[in-house]
Each structure stands twice: as structure tokens, then as C-alpha cells.
Amino acid sequence: MFEFLRYEARKRVKGSLYLSLGMIALAAMIVWVYPSFRNSFQEDELLDAYPPQILQLFDVETMASLEGFLAFEFYVFGWVILLGLYLAYSGAGLIADDVDRGRMDTILAMPVSRPQLVVEKFAALAVPIVSVNLLLPPVILAGGWLIDESLSVADVFAVHLLSIPYLFACAGIGLCCSVVFDRVGIAQRAALGITFGIFLVESLLEGTGYEFLGAIVPMRYYDPNDVLLQGEYDFVGVAILVAITLVLVLASSAWFTRKDV
């Protein structure tokens, strides 16, 4: 039982380590350069030079503190966008890669149901998602301590803990593309395009009469600014992200069950 989950999880250990090291390097660089910009951001005078649309697009609230600088430079750009796209890309290869390479017939000849295969492959993405969220908080906190900036330990761990359902939701978008398209390249490009497209839609429609269109967009329910700047944890948003992920996984399972492979 769970053979596919164990097999897929083992395959992702090395890649997850490289991913974590890459994100650690990015976080360390951002914390390291913050003292060079610290005086420029006093009272956020520099932000006044930015167009309001750019500030809204990247959800920039303040950079006059290390929390605000990290929220924009690392968590919105590096976590919400880059890591979200990576998980969508990874999810898009879960099923389509085996179909594209002609291995799916052999896999389905084993005593495993199609929904079980989809769920176990998807669950293996917990390896990169959990590992990167476990390894980053100590680096962020140590970096803040080294440059004499205090960060809330609870808020730093919370911003990572609350990102886990968001990243699974992004992976769910990729999973849907993976069962719809037989060519892995097409599935991955579709997942990247959809994930970045809905990020733009959610950012640009905020505060307009069409804001309701972003109600099913995962980016609406994970806001690093709220956690790091206000210390607010959106547990309702977490529940919605879990629900979005479950819907995406169930829809993918149903599609793959009826698909002729």
C-alpha cells in the first residue's frame, strides 16, 4: 500500500534539497542587501516614485521595515509567484509525463486504481513543499539577527505554515493540466500560463467592480503582508485553499478515470 507515494517521494528528495538551497540563497541575499537600502526606505518615500498599479500588482505595502522588504522581495515575488509556478509546473508532469513516454499502460496494468495513482503522485509533492517550508524559517530568523533586525519568530513560522495549502493549490492546478493534456510539455506550459494568468487577474482586479472574479483564485487567500506586518493569520483562507485543492484533485481523478489512455 502507498507504493507509488513512497516511490515518488523518494524521487523528489534530491530535487527538494536543491530547491530549498536555492530558496535559502535567495532569502539570504535579500536579507543581506536590506541594510544597504534601509535608509532609502524611511517613510516609504521611494515607493512614491512607483506607479500605483505596480504596487498593487506586487502587493507592496511598505519597505520601511525588514518585514515589509521580505514580504515584497521574497514572499510575494519568490514564494507566491516563483514557488507557486514551480509547484504548478511539477504537478503538470505527474500524469502527463508517464502518458507522454508511453509508460502509463504498464503502470495501470499493476493492481492500482486510477484515483489512487493520481492521489499518491500528488501527495508526493509534500516532499518539496514541506522541506522548503521547514528549512527556510531558521535562515530568515538567523539573517535578521545577523543584521540587527528583530523578526517575530511566530510570524515567520506562520507565513511558511500558511503557505503550505497555497502551494498545494498551485500544484493542484498543474495536476488538472496533467490529466487533460497527454503531452507533458503542453501540460507544463498550460499550468505555468494559467497560474501566472490568475495571479495577474487577482492582482489587477482587486478593488474594482470585478473583484468577485478572483474568489476562486488561490492567491487571494495567502497574503504574506498580513502575517508579517499585522500578525494576522487567515484561517478561513486556509480552509478555502484546502477546499480548492480537494476539488482540483477530485476533478483530476474523475477526468483521468474516464480518460482513454
PDB file of C-alpha atoms in Angstrom:
ATOM      1  CA  MET A   1       0.000   0.000   0.000  1.00  0.00           C
ATOM      2  CA  PHE A   2       1.217   3.529  -0.839  1.00  0.00           C
ATOM      3  CA  GLU A   3       3.992   2.089  -3.029  1.00  0.00           C
ATOM      4  CA  PHE A   4       3.600   4.859  -5.587  1.00  0.00           C
ATOM      5  CA  LEU A   5       3.647   7.505  -2.866  1.00  0.00           C
ATOM      6  CA  ARG A   6       6.885   6.142  -1.399  1.00  0.00           C
ATOM      7  CA  TYR A   7       8.468   5.756  -4.834  1.00  0.00           C
ATOM      8  CA  GLU A   8       7.527   9.266  -5.990  1.00  0.00           C
ATOM      9  CA  ALA A   9       8.528  10.790  -2.643  1.00  0.00           C
ATOM     10  CA  ARG A  10      11.988   9.182  -2.785  1.00  0.00           C
ATOM     11  CA  LYS A  11      12.480  10.521  -6.311  1.00  0.00           C
ATOM     12  CA  ARG A  12      11.813  14.056  -5.104  1.00  0.00           C
ATOM     13  CA  VAL A  13      14.177  14.152  -2.126  1.00  0.00           C
ATOM     14  CA  LYS A  14      17.261  15.336  -4.039  1.00  0.00           C
ATOM     15  CA  GLY A  15      15.332  17.884  -6.094  1.00  0.00           C
ATOM     16  CA  SER A  16      13.676  19.195  -2.941  1.00  0.00           C
ATOM     17  CA  LEU A  17      17.074  19.715  -1.334  1.00  0.00           C
ATOM     18  CA  TYR A  18      18.303  21.690  -4.358  1.00  0.00           C
ATOM     19  CA  LEU A  19      15.074  23.719  -4.358  1.00  0.00           C
ATOM     20  CA  SER A  20      15.498  24.518  -0.660  1.00  0.00           C
ATOM     21  CA  LEU A  21      19.130  25.521  -1.151  1.00  0.00           C
ATOM     22  CA  GLY A  22      18.132  27.815  -3.997  1.00  0.00           C
ATOM     23  CA  MET A  23      15.420  29.496  -1.927  1.00  0.00           C
ATOM     24  CA  ILE A  24      17.823  29.760   1.034  1.00  0.00           C
ATOM     25  CA  ALA A  25      20.360  31.513  -1.211  1.00  0.00           C
ATOM     26  CA  LEU A  26      17.660  33.917  -2.450  1.00  0.00           C
ATOM     27  CA  ALA A  27      16.444  34.652   1.088  1.00  0.00           C
ATOM     28  CA  ALA A  28      19.980  35.150   2.392  1.00  0.00           C
ATOM     29  CA  MET A  29      20.792  37.569  -0.429  1.00  0.00           C
ATOM     30  CA  ILE A  30      17.647  39.631   0.205  1.00  0.00           C
ATOM     31  CA  VAL A  31      18.274  39.853   3.950  1.00  0.00           C
ATOM     32  CA  TRP A  32      21.952  40.655   3.307  1.00  0.00           C
ATOM     33  CA  VAL A  33      21.200  43.585   0.968  1.00  0.00           C
ATOM     34  CA  TYR A  34      18.453  45.077   3.162  1.00  0.00           C
ATOM     35  CA  PRO A  35      20.830  47.243   5.294  1.00  0.00           C
ATOM     36  CA  SER A  36      22.067  48.907   2.083  1.00  0.00           C
ATOM     37  CA  PHE A  37      18.525  50.024   1.271  1.00  0.00           C
ATOM     38  CA  ARG A  38      17.278  50.591   4.824  1.00  0.00           C
ATOM     39  CA  ASN A  39      17.786  54.370   4.909  1.00  0.00           C
ATOM     40  CA  SER A  40      16.327  54.814   1.412  1.00  0.00           C
ATOM     41  CA  PHE A  41      13.033  53.310   2.507  1.00  0.00           C
ATOM     42  CA  GLN A  42      12.452  55.563   5.518  1.00  0.00           C
ATOM     43  CA  GLU A  43       8.805  56.678   5.486  1.00  0.00           C
ATOM     44  CA  ASP A  44       8.484  54.785   2.174  1.00  0.00           C
ATOM     45  CA  GLU A  45       9.460  57.903   0.215  1.00  0.00           C
ATOM     46  CA  LEU A  46      10.975  55.747  -2.528  1.00  0.00           C
ATOM     47  CA  LEU A  47       7.667  53.915  -3.034  1.00  0.00           C
ATOM     48  CA  ASP A  48       6.032  57.205  -4.012  1.00  0.00           C
ATOM     49  CA  ALA A  49       8.027  57.041  -7.247  1.00  0.00           C
ATOM     50  CA  TYR A  50       6.424  53.718  -8.217  1.00  0.00           C
ATOM     51  CA  PRO A  51       3.175  53.661 -10.258  1.00  0.00           C
ATOM     52  CA  PRO A  52       0.214  52.606  -8.063  1.00  0.00           C
ATOM     53  CA  GLN A  53      -0.535  49.768 -10.491  1.00  0.00           C
ATOM     54  CA  ILE A  54       2.881  48.215  -9.838  1.00  0.00           C
ATOM     55  CA  LEU A  55       2.439  48.486  -6.081  1.00  0.00           C
ATOM     56  CA  GLN A  56      -0.986  46.851  -6.388  1.00  0.00           C
ATOM     57  CA  LEU A  57       0.259  44.136  -8.757  1.00  0.00           C
ATOM     58  CA  PHE A  58       3.013  43.007  -6.391  1.00  0.00           C
ATOM     59  CA  ASP A  59       1.076  43.818  -3.205  1.00  0.00           C
ATOM     60  CA  VAL A  60       3.707  46.223  -1.883  1.00  0.00           C
ATOM     61  CA  GLU A  61       2.565  47.808   1.381  1.00  0.00           C
ATOM     62  CA  THR A  62       5.819  49.049   2.881  1.00  0.00           C
ATOM     63  CA  MET A  63       9.554  48.508   2.607  1.00  0.00           C
ATOM     64  CA  ALA A  64      10.471  50.676   5.588  1.00  0.00           C
ATOM     65  CA  SER A  65      10.955  47.552   7.700  1.00  0.00           C
ATOM     66  CA  LEU A  66      12.624  44.182   7.160  1.00  0.00           C
ATOM     67  CA  GLU A  67       9.188  42.526   7.382  1.00  0.00           C
ATOM     68  CA  GLY A  68       7.839  44.693   4.549  1.00  0.00           C
ATOM     69  CA  PHE A  69      11.007  44.257   2.490  1.00  0.00           C
ATOM     70  CA  LEU A  70      10.826  40.478   2.880  1.00  0.00           C
ATOM     71  CA  ALA A  71       7.087  40.410   2.157  1.00  0.00           C
ATOM     72  CA  PHE A  72       7.614  42.037  -1.236  1.00  0.00           C
ATOM     73  CA  GLU A  73      11.082  40.948  -2.329  1.00  0.00           C
ATOM     74  CA  PHE A  74      10.949  37.383  -1.075  1.00  0.00           C
ATOM     75  CA  TYR A  75       7.463  36.155  -0.167  1.00  0.00           C
ATOM     76  CA  VAL A  76       5.308  37.822  -2.841  1.00  0.00           C
ATOM     77  CA  PHE A  77       7.836  37.511  -5.659  1.00  0.00           C
ATOM     78  CA  GLY A  78       9.806  34.429  -4.587  1.00  0.00           C
ATOM     79  CA  TRP A  79       7.126  32.430  -2.754  1.00  0.00           C
ATOM     80  CA  VAL A  80       3.737  33.354  -4.191  1.00  0.00           C
ATOM     81  CA  ILE A  81       4.930  33.729  -7.805  1.00  0.00           C
ATOM     82  CA  LEU A  82       8.116  31.699  -8.359  1.00  0.00           C
ATOM     83  CA  LEU A  83       7.444  28.818  -5.968  1.00  0.00           C
ATOM     84  CA  GLY A  84       3.765  28.733  -6.950  1.00  0.00           C
ATOM     85  CA  LEU A  85       4.784  28.423 -10.612  1.00  0.00           C
ATOM     86  CA  TYR A  86       7.315  25.703  -9.754  1.00  0.00           C
ATOM     87  CA  LEU A  87       4.690  23.614  -7.949  1.00  0.00           C
ATOM     88  CA  ALA A  88       2.204  24.092 -10.811  1.00  0.00           C
ATOM     89  CA  TYR A  89       4.941  23.001 -13.249  1.00  0.00           C
ATOM     90  CA  SER A  90       5.809  19.968 -11.119  1.00  0.00           C
ATOM     91  CA  GLY A  91       2.149  18.986 -10.770  1.00  0.00           C
ATOM     92  CA  ALA A  92       1.706  19.160 -14.535  1.00  0.00           C
ATOM     93  CA  GLY A  93       4.229  16.380 -15.026  1.00  0.00           C
ATOM     94  CA  LEU A  94       2.688  13.903 -12.584  1.00  0.00           C
ATOM     95  CA  ILE A  95       0.442  12.043 -15.037  1.00  0.00           C
ATOM     96  CA  ALA A  96       1.249  13.550 -18.441  1.00  0.00           C
ATOM     97  CA  ASP A  97       4.903  12.532 -18.238  1.00  0.00           C
ATOM     98  CA  ASP A  98       4.071   8.816 -17.983  1.00  0.00           C
ATOM     99  CA  VAL A  99       1.427   9.113 -20.713  1.00  0.00           C
ATOM    100  CA  ASP A 100       3.785  11.039 -22.992  1.00  0.00           C
ATOM    101  CA  ARG A 101       6.587   8.481 -22.517  1.00  0.00           C
ATOM    102  CA  GLY A 102       4.272   5.507 -23.086  1.00  0.00           C
ATOM    103  CA  ARG A 103       4.680   4.111 -19.555  1.00  0.00           C
ATOM    104  CA  MET A 104       1.119   4.608 -18.346  1.00  0.00           C
ATOM    105  CA  ASP A 105      -0.184   1.341 -19.855  1.00  0.00           C
ATOM    106  CA  THR A 106       2.405  -0.616 -17.871  1.00  0.00           C
ATOM    107  CA  ILE A 107       1.641   1.294 -14.664  1.00  0.00           C
ATOM    108  CA  LEU A 108      -2.106   0.758 -14.995  1.00  0.00           C
ATOM    109  CA  ALA A 109      -1.528  -2.982 -15.525  1.00  0.00           C
ATOM    110  CA  MET A 110      -0.460  -3.092 -11.864  1.00  0.00           C
ATOM    111  CA  PRO A 111      -3.052  -3.573  -9.087  1.00  0.00           C
ATOM    112  CA  VAL A 112      -3.693   0.135  -8.635  1.00  0.00           C
ATOM    113  CA  SER A 113      -6.779   2.192  -9.378  1.00  0.00           C
ATOM    114  CA  ARG A 114      -6.540   5.399 -11.363  1.00  0.00           C
ATOM    115  CA  PRO A 115      -7.785   7.625  -8.498  1.00  0.00           C
ATOM    116  CA  GLN A 116      -5.232   6.014  -6.173  1.00  0.00           C
ATOM    117  CA  LEU A 117      -2.465   6.687  -8.685  1.00  0.00           C
ATOM    118  CA  VAL A 118      -3.469  10.349  -9.024  1.00  0.00           C
ATOM    119  CA  VAL A 119      -3.740  10.899  -5.269  1.00  0.00           C
ATOM    120  CA  GLU A 120      -0.449   9.170  -4.383  1.00  0.00           C
ATOM    121  CA  LYS A 121       1.515  11.004  -7.069  1.00  0.00           C
ATOM    122  CA  PHE A 122       0.015  14.299  -5.942  1.00  0.00           C
ATOM    123  CA  ALA A 123       0.704  13.570  -2.266  1.00  0.00           C
ATOM    124  CA  ALA A 124       4.397  13.040  -3.076  1.00  0.00           C
ATOM    125  CA  LEU A 125       4.649  16.776  -3.775  1.00  0.00           C
ATOM    126  CA  ALA A 126       4.522  17.167   0.003  1.00  0.00           C
ATOM    127  CA  VAL A 127       8.265  16.417  -0.012  1.00  0.00           C
ATOM    128  CA  PRO A 128       9.362  19.671  -1.729  1.00  0.00           C
ATOM    129  CA  ILE A 129       6.541  21.701  -0.162  1.00  0.00           C
ATOM    130  CA  VAL A 130       7.232  20.663   3.424  1.00  0.00           C
ATOM    131  CA  SER A 131      11.029  20.570   3.169  1.00  0.00           C
ATOM    132  CA  VAL A 132      11.347  24.100   1.780  1.00  0.00           C
ATOM    133  CA  ASN A 133       8.986  25.409   4.461  1.00  0.00           C
ATOM    134  CA  LEU A 134      10.918  23.676   7.234  1.00  0.00           C
ATOM    135  CA  LEU A 135      14.379  24.808   6.172  1.00  0.00           C
ATOM    136  CA  LEU A 136      13.678  28.475   5.378  1.00  0.00           C
ATOM    137  CA  PRO A 137      12.384  29.934   8.692  1.00  0.00           C
ATOM    138  CA  PRO A 138      15.648  29.373  10.647  1.00  0.00           C
ATOM    139  CA  VAL A 139      17.600  31.015   7.820  1.00  0.00           C
ATOM    140  CA  ILE A 140      15.299  34.046   7.748  1.00  0.00           C
ATOM    141  CA  LEU A 141      15.441  34.457  11.539  1.00  0.00           C
ATOM    142  CA  ALA A 142      19.223  33.996  11.680  1.00  0.00           C
ATOM    143  CA  GLY A 143      19.662  36.504   8.850  1.00  0.00           C
ATOM    144  CA  GLY A 144      17.573  39.100  10.667  1.00  0.00           C
ATOM    145  CA  TRP A 145      19.596  38.556  13.836  1.00  0.00           C
ATOM    146  CA  LEU A 146      22.902  38.989  11.936  1.00  0.00           C
ATOM    147  CA  ILE A 147      21.871  42.408  10.555  1.00  0.00           C
ATOM    148  CA  ASP A 148      20.424  43.523  13.933  1.00  0.00           C
ATOM    149  CA  GLU A 149      16.801  43.386  12.829  1.00  0.00           C
ATOM    150  CA  SER A 150      14.246  41.668  15.029  1.00  0.00           C
ATOM    151  CA  LEU A 151      11.622  39.443  13.444  1.00  0.00           C
ATOM    152  CA  SER A 152       8.681  37.759  15.120  1.00  0.00           C
ATOM    153  CA  VAL A 153       9.502  34.059  15.369  1.00  0.00           C
ATOM    154  CA  ALA A 154       5.798  33.160  15.392  1.00  0.00           C
ATOM    155  CA  ASP A 155       5.046  35.280  12.315  1.00  0.00           C
ATOM    156  CA  VAL A 156       7.983  33.902  10.306  1.00  0.00           C
ATOM    157  CA  PHE A 157       6.969  30.301  11.042  1.00  0.00           C
ATOM    158  CA  ALA A 158       3.299  31.188  10.404  1.00  0.00           C
ATOM    159  CA  VAL A 159       3.968  32.704   6.976  1.00  0.00           C
ATOM    160  CA  HIS A 160       5.575  29.401   5.967  1.00  0.00           C
ATOM    161  CA  LEU A 161       2.985  27.163   7.608  1.00  0.00           C
ATOM    162  CA  LEU A 162       0.135  29.064   5.958  1.00  0.00           C
ATOM    163  CA  SER A 163       1.855  28.846   2.573  1.00  0.00           C
ATOM    164  CA  ILE A 164       1.606  25.040   2.532  1.00  0.00           C
ATOM    165  CA  PRO A 165      -2.099  24.889   1.499  1.00  0.00           C
ATOM    166  CA  TYR A 166      -1.444  27.664  -1.043  1.00  0.00           C
ATOM    167  CA  LEU A 167       1.390  25.692  -2.670  1.00  0.00           C
ATOM    168  CA  PHE A 168      -0.728  22.525  -2.750  1.00  0.00           C
ATOM    169  CA  ALA A 169      -3.468  24.520  -4.511  1.00  0.00           C
ATOM    170  CA  CYS A 170      -0.941  25.641  -7.154  1.00  0.00           C
ATOM    171  CA  ALA A 171       0.172  22.026  -7.559  1.00  0.00           C
ATOM    172  CA  GLY A 172      -3.494  21.091  -7.996  1.00  0.00           C
ATOM    173  CA  ILE A 173      -3.720  23.439 -10.986  1.00  0.00           C
ATOM    174  CA  GLY A 174      -0.785  21.597 -12.518  1.00  0.00           C
ATOM    175  CA  LEU A 175      -2.380  18.225 -11.761  1.00  0.00           C
ATOM    176  CA  CYS A 176      -5.521  19.219 -13.671  1.00  0.00           C
ATOM    177  CA  CYS A 177      -3.396  20.167 -16.684  1.00  0.00           C
ATOM    178  CA  SER A 178      -1.545  16.874 -16.334  1.00  0.00           C
ATOM    179  CA  VAL A 179      -4.683  14.760 -16.780  1.00  0.00           C
ATOM    180  CA  VAL A 180      -6.183  16.951 -19.519  1.00  0.00           C
ATOM    181  CA  PHE A 181      -3.120  17.018 -21.802  1.00  0.00           C
ATOM    182  CA  ASP A 182      -1.208  13.943 -22.996  1.00  0.00           C
ATOM    183  CA  ARG A 183       1.959  15.839 -23.914  1.00  0.00           C
ATOM    184  CA  VAL A 184       3.930  16.780 -20.817  1.00  0.00           C
ATOM    185  CA  GLY A 185       5.373  19.887 -22.436  1.00  0.00           C
ATOM    186  CA  ILE A 186       1.921  21.232 -23.259  1.00  0.00           C
ATOM    187  CA  ALA A 187       0.635  20.387 -19.764  1.00  0.00           C
ATOM    188  CA  GLN A 188       3.519  22.210 -18.110  1.00  0.00           C
ATOM    189  CA  ARG A 189       3.219  25.291 -20.299  1.00  0.00           C
ATOM    190  CA  ALA A 190      -0.534  25.386 -19.680  1.00  0.00           C
ATOM    191  CA  ALA A 191      -0.003  25.111 -15.912  1.00  0.00           C
ATOM    192  CA  LEU A 192       2.521  27.957 -15.925  1.00  0.00           C
ATOM    193  CA  GLY A 193       0.278  30.138 -18.061  1.00  0.00           C
ATOM    194  CA  ILE A 194      -2.852  29.514 -16.000  1.00  0.00           C
ATOM    195  CA  THR A 195      -1.101  30.037 -12.657  1.00  0.00           C
ATOM    196  CA  PHE A 196       0.583  33.282 -13.690  1.00  0.00           C
ATOM    197  CA  GLY A 197      -2.548  34.436 -15.503  1.00  0.00           C
ATOM    198  CA  ILE A 198      -4.797  34.074 -12.470  1.00  0.00           C
ATOM    199  CA  PHE A 199      -2.163  35.851 -10.341  1.00  0.00           C
ATOM    200  CA  LEU A 200      -2.376  38.825 -12.722  1.00  0.00           C
ATOM    201  CA  VAL A 201      -6.175  38.682 -12.755  1.00  0.00           C
ATOM    202  CA  GLU A 202      -6.391  38.630  -8.964  1.00  0.00           C
ATOM    203  CA  SER A 203      -3.883  41.479  -8.582  1.00  0.00           C
ATOM    204  CA  LEU A 204      -5.318  43.767 -11.255  1.00  0.00           C
ATOM    205  CA  LEU A 205      -8.995  43.268 -10.398  1.00  0.00           C
ATOM    206  CA  GLU A 206      -8.527  43.964  -6.688  1.00  0.00           C
ATOM    207  CA  GLY A 207     -10.585  46.978  -5.652  1.00  0.00           C
ATOM    208  CA  THR A 208     -12.575  47.040  -8.898  1.00  0.00           C
ATOM    209  CA  GLY A 209     -16.162  46.088  -9.616  1.00  0.00           C
ATOM    210  CA  TYR A 210     -14.935  42.753 -10.995  1.00  0.00           C
ATOM    211  CA  GLU A 211     -13.103  41.717  -7.817  1.00  0.00           C
ATOM    212  CA  PHE A 212     -15.557  38.842  -7.307  1.00  0.00           C
ATOM    213  CA  LEU A 213     -13.955  37.037 -10.285  1.00  0.00           C
ATOM    214  CA  GLY A 214     -10.933  36.293  -8.095  1.00  0.00           C
ATOM    215  CA  ALA A 215     -12.951  34.392  -5.493  1.00  0.00           C
ATOM    216  CA  ILE A 216     -11.592  31.009  -6.648  1.00  0.00           C
ATOM    217  CA  VAL A 217      -8.020  32.177  -7.178  1.00  0.00           C
ATOM    218  CA  PRO A 218      -5.595  30.690  -4.596  1.00  0.00           C
ATOM    219  CA  MET A 219      -3.529  33.911  -4.433  1.00  0.00           C
ATOM    220  CA  ARG A 220      -6.444  35.722  -2.768  1.00  0.00           C
ATOM    221  CA  TYR A 221      -6.207  33.533   0.335  1.00  0.00           C
ATOM    222  CA  TYR A 222      -2.487  33.775   1.119  1.00  0.00           C
ATOM    223  CA  ASP A 223      -1.123  37.240   1.960  1.00  0.00           C
ATOM    224  CA  PRO A 224       2.407  37.415   3.458  1.00  0.00           C
ATOM    225  CA  ASN A 225       1.872  41.118   4.264  1.00  0.00           C
ATOM    226  CA  ASP A 226      -0.981  40.326   6.647  1.00  0.00           C
ATOM    227  CA  VAL A 227       1.135  37.785   8.508  1.00  0.00           C
ATOM    228  CA  LEU A 228       4.445  39.656   8.695  1.00  0.00           C
ATOM    229  CA  LEU A 229       3.185  43.234   9.078  1.00  0.00           C
ATOM    230  CA  GLN A 230      -0.066  42.818  11.027  1.00  0.00           C
ATOM    231  CA  GLY A 231       0.447  39.409  12.619  1.00  0.00           C
ATOM    232  CA  GLU A 232      -2.931  38.301  11.237  1.00  0.00           C
ATOM    233  CA  TYR A 233      -3.472  34.644  10.327  1.00  0.00           C
ATOM    234  CA  ASP A 234      -6.255  33.942   7.845  1.00  0.00           C
ATOM    235  CA  PHE A 235      -7.546  30.504   8.883  1.00  0.00           C
ATOM    236  CA  VAL A 236     -10.681  30.921   6.767  1.00  0.00           C
ATOM    237  CA  GLY A 237      -8.388  31.410   3.785  1.00  0.00           C
ATOM    238  CA  VAL A 238      -6.547  28.210   4.742  1.00  0.00           C
ATOM    239  CA  ALA A 239      -9.838  26.288   4.771  1.00  0.00           C
ATOM    240  CA  ILE A 240     -10.742  27.699   1.349  1.00  0.00           C
ATOM    241  CA  LEU A 241      -7.319  26.733  -0.053  1.00  0.00           C
ATOM    242  CA  VAL A 242      -7.757  23.193   1.272  1.00  0.00           C
ATOM    243  CA  ALA A 243     -11.193  23.064  -0.348  1.00  0.00           C
ATOM    244  CA  ILE A 244      -9.793  24.340  -3.675  1.00  0.00           C
ATOM    245  CA  THR A 245      -7.076  21.676  -3.570  1.00  0.00           C
ATOM    246  CA  LEU A 246      -9.565  18.886  -2.816  1.00  0.00           C
ATOM    247  CA  VAL A 247     -11.804  19.991  -5.678  1.00  0.00           C
ATOM    248  CA  LEU A 248      -8.849  20.066  -8.091  1.00  0.00           C
ATOM    249  CA  VAL A 249      -7.634  16.616  -7.014  1.00  0.00           C
ATOM    250  CA  LEU A 250     -11.117  15.065  -7.165  1.00  0.00           C
ATOM    251  CA  ALA A 251     -11.775  16.637 -10.570  1.00  0.00           C
ATOM    252  CA  SER A 252      -8.417  15.358 -11.840  1.00  0.00           C
ATOM    253  CA  SER A 253      -9.144  11.853 -10.545  1.00  0.00           C
ATOM    254  CA  ALA A 254     -12.566  11.845 -12.198  1.00  0.00           C
ATOM    255  CA  TRP A 255     -11.136  13.098 -15.502  1.00  0.00           C
ATOM    256  CA  PHE A 256      -8.308  10.538 -15.501  1.00  0.00           C
ATOM    257  CA  THR A 257     -10.708   7.705 -14.586  1.00  0.00           C
ATOM    258  CA  ARG A 258     -12.801   8.408 -17.680  1.00  0.00           C
ATOM    259  CA  LYS A 259      -9.859   9.124 -19.946  1.00  0.00           C
ATOM    260  CA  ASP A 260      -8.825   6.686 -22.663  1.00  0.00           C
ATOM    261  CA  VAL A 261      -5.110   6.036 -22.118  1.00  0.00           C
TER     262      VAL A 261
END
